[in-house]
Amino acid sequence: MSTASLNLDGKSYELPVIRGTEHETAVDITKLLGQSGAITMDPGFNSTGACQSSITFIDGDKGILRYRGYPIEQLAERSDFVETSWLLLYGQLPTAEQLKAFRGQLTYHSMIHEDMKKFFEGFPPNAHPMAILSAMVASLSTYYPGTEDDNSDVNIVRLIAKVRTIAAYAYKKSIGQPTIYPRNDLPYCANFLNMMFAVPAEEYKINSVLVKALNMLLILHADHEQNCSTSTVRIVASSRANIFASISAGICALWGPLHGGANQAVLEMLQMIHDDGDDYKKYVMKAKDKDSGFRLMGFGHRVYKNFDPRATILRKMTGQVLDELGISDPLLNIARNLEKIALEDDYFVSRKLYPNVDFYSGILYRAMGIPTNMFTVMFAIGRLPGWLSHWREQRDEETSRIYRPRQIYTGATERNYVPVEQRKSL
Ligand code: CMC
């Protein structure tokens, strides 16, 4: 076994080296604190691994993303979301029988308890659907409190099945329409579109172009190894919190504009540029000006430093879907122009800032009729099997311990308490 040496205060420490199946290298520092009294420091976890995982592989320099070894390009083109979810969860592509059974379970569990519908009535009309989603997912634990269910995977199925129903109900609530129940004759994505867009008074025709696009979008978002929300799920799960609480925490972590909330932020940015006379060059200048506080949303990634393979697929798909639907969207032109100019600009090139998955997904969601404030909810539906796979992986890990990072304290050293009447203002 190879080791790495660390010299600290005149002493040398031999640290074991761990290698992944794709030759990634980690220096194992788990015993460093006990041996040396020192910790390592890495705010933002740029160089820190928190676990070993066999779910997803990313090579950010080469723009590679694989789920369980399968390239994202192949899955996006040939798989569907339910099959990809199984793959992420169980490590292999399902047999025809396994897939049929899984689809059947997702259909069987798609309804939410009728009482839960009352919860939606309590939210204000303009409530953000991410707040509703996280609250409703946490609330599921009140209906399924048994830890035995966490051990049997039935709660995994319940979550994947019910999250689309909750999301669609949240949308219907926000526009004041009656909710539409899930239908047993419809597959996963078509069922979701029906719950979103059908109204009781008339027949809703499910468009196969939209179903294909939705499957692909959800596949592209399905996992991304140790990102902010997935790590949150693992952290919460490490305390043995129940599965619903862990996933609800992941949903909240996803919400931020630097993570899953970026897709909403991108569309709002494109709309702002459009309303401001389509002067995209002005906004590229603004993004380069650190004092402006403005970033080009949908650009940059902690891991991808060449290109985001998901963005490449989406860029192509967005054009195709808009053509097939006969939609001409001025925001797509702005996005393409922004991308072109930024990719030639030294500020973006030198910092390796490229369009990420969120840059084009919003335009596609918009073409599907999904409102902007639902974009991050769509991301959450897609990411759910990834979160659940990590939750499951952690549950089954014999050596898993509660997450408990350390810190370097920079506050006051010891001092004596002073009664309030003797305190002087600083
Ligand atoms: N526009 C302008 N400048 C940027 C941008 C941007 N979008 N992103 C990074 N920079 C600059 C940043 O100012 C810094 O410059 P300098 O070195 O001069 O200080 C440099 O590039 C490195 O940025 P960072 O913030 O240290 O990088 P990070 O790895 O901590 O952050 C990021 C990654 C994705 C949060 C960031 O690029 C960003 O804020 N992008 C916009 C939000 C976005 O699109 N988020 C979605 C990410 S993909 C979906 C997901 O997986 O969540």
XYZ file of C-alpha atoms and ligand atoms in Angstrom, residues 46 224 227 254 257-263 266 287-288 290 294-303 305 308 310 347-348 351 353 356-358 379 383, ligand 1:
89
model
C -12.372 21.664 -2.587
C -23.749 14.257 -9.476
C -22.476 18.118 -4.378
C -30.647 22.421 -3.531
C -29.050 29.994 -6.473
C -25.450 28.717 -6.494
C -26.776 25.140 -6.689
C -30.146 23.935 -8.067
C -31.720 27.368 -7.786
C -29.435 28.490 -10.610
C -31.899 27.271 -13.272
C -30.656 31.813 -15.305
C -20.218 39.695 -14.663
C -16.519 40.526 -15.049
C -16.316 42.126 -9.164
C -23.432 40.067 -10.609
C -22.509 36.615 -11.897
C -23.411 35.045 -15.170
C -25.838 32.486 -13.830
C -25.507 29.049 -15.420
C -21.776 29.565 -15.868
C -18.977 27.900 -13.960
C -18.760 24.722 -11.957
C -16.678 23.525 -9.032
C -15.794 20.279 -10.797
C -13.186 22.787 -15.852
C -20.241 20.174 -18.524
C -24.943 17.714 -19.435
C -12.053 36.389 -18.069
C -14.157 33.251 -18.555
C -11.094 30.836 -15.018
C -16.003 29.041 -16.702
C -23.350 24.311 -16.795
C -26.464 22.106 -16.765
C -28.637 24.992 -15.638
C -34.245 19.580 -10.525
C -31.972 14.457 -8.309
N -19.804 34.636 -13.437
C -18.730 35.420 -13.249
N -17.622 35.036 -12.554
C -17.639 33.812 -12.026
C -18.734 32.932 -12.172
C -19.840 33.385 -12.916
N -20.913 32.588 -13.077
N -18.468 31.767 -11.541
C -17.248 31.907 -11.000
N -16.748 33.145 -11.297
C -15.400 33.629 -10.941
C -15.317 34.018 -9.459
O -15.628 35.357 -9.251
C -13.864 33.694 -9.180
O -13.065 34.726 -9.735
P -11.660 35.131 -9.032
O -10.798 33.914 -9.149
O -11.190 36.287 -9.819
O -11.997 35.481 -7.607
C -13.585 32.440 -10.011
O -14.490 32.543 -11.128
C -13.814 31.125 -9.266
O -15.149 31.152 -8.724
P -15.561 30.481 -7.348
O -16.798 31.134 -6.842
O -14.375 30.426 -6.428
O -15.862 28.996 -7.837
P -16.652 27.882 -7.021
O -16.141 26.597 -7.503
O -16.629 28.173 -5.565
O -18.181 28.111 -7.486
C -20.133 28.039 -8.800
C -18.785 27.372 -8.493
C -20.934 27.106 -9.706
C -20.913 28.216 -7.479
C -19.881 29.395 -9.469
O -19.215 29.210 -10.716
C -21.165 30.204 -9.671
O -21.564 30.953 -8.768
N -21.845 30.044 -10.865
C -23.121 30.689 -11.084
C -24.216 29.881 -10.387
C -24.514 28.599 -11.119
O -24.644 28.561 -12.335
N -24.658 27.505 -10.336
C -25.040 26.207 -10.870
C -23.957 25.177 -10.752
S -24.333 23.720 -11.743
C -25.659 22.996 -10.958
C -25.286 22.323 -9.711
O -24.609 21.286 -9.777
O -25.662 22.815 -8.652
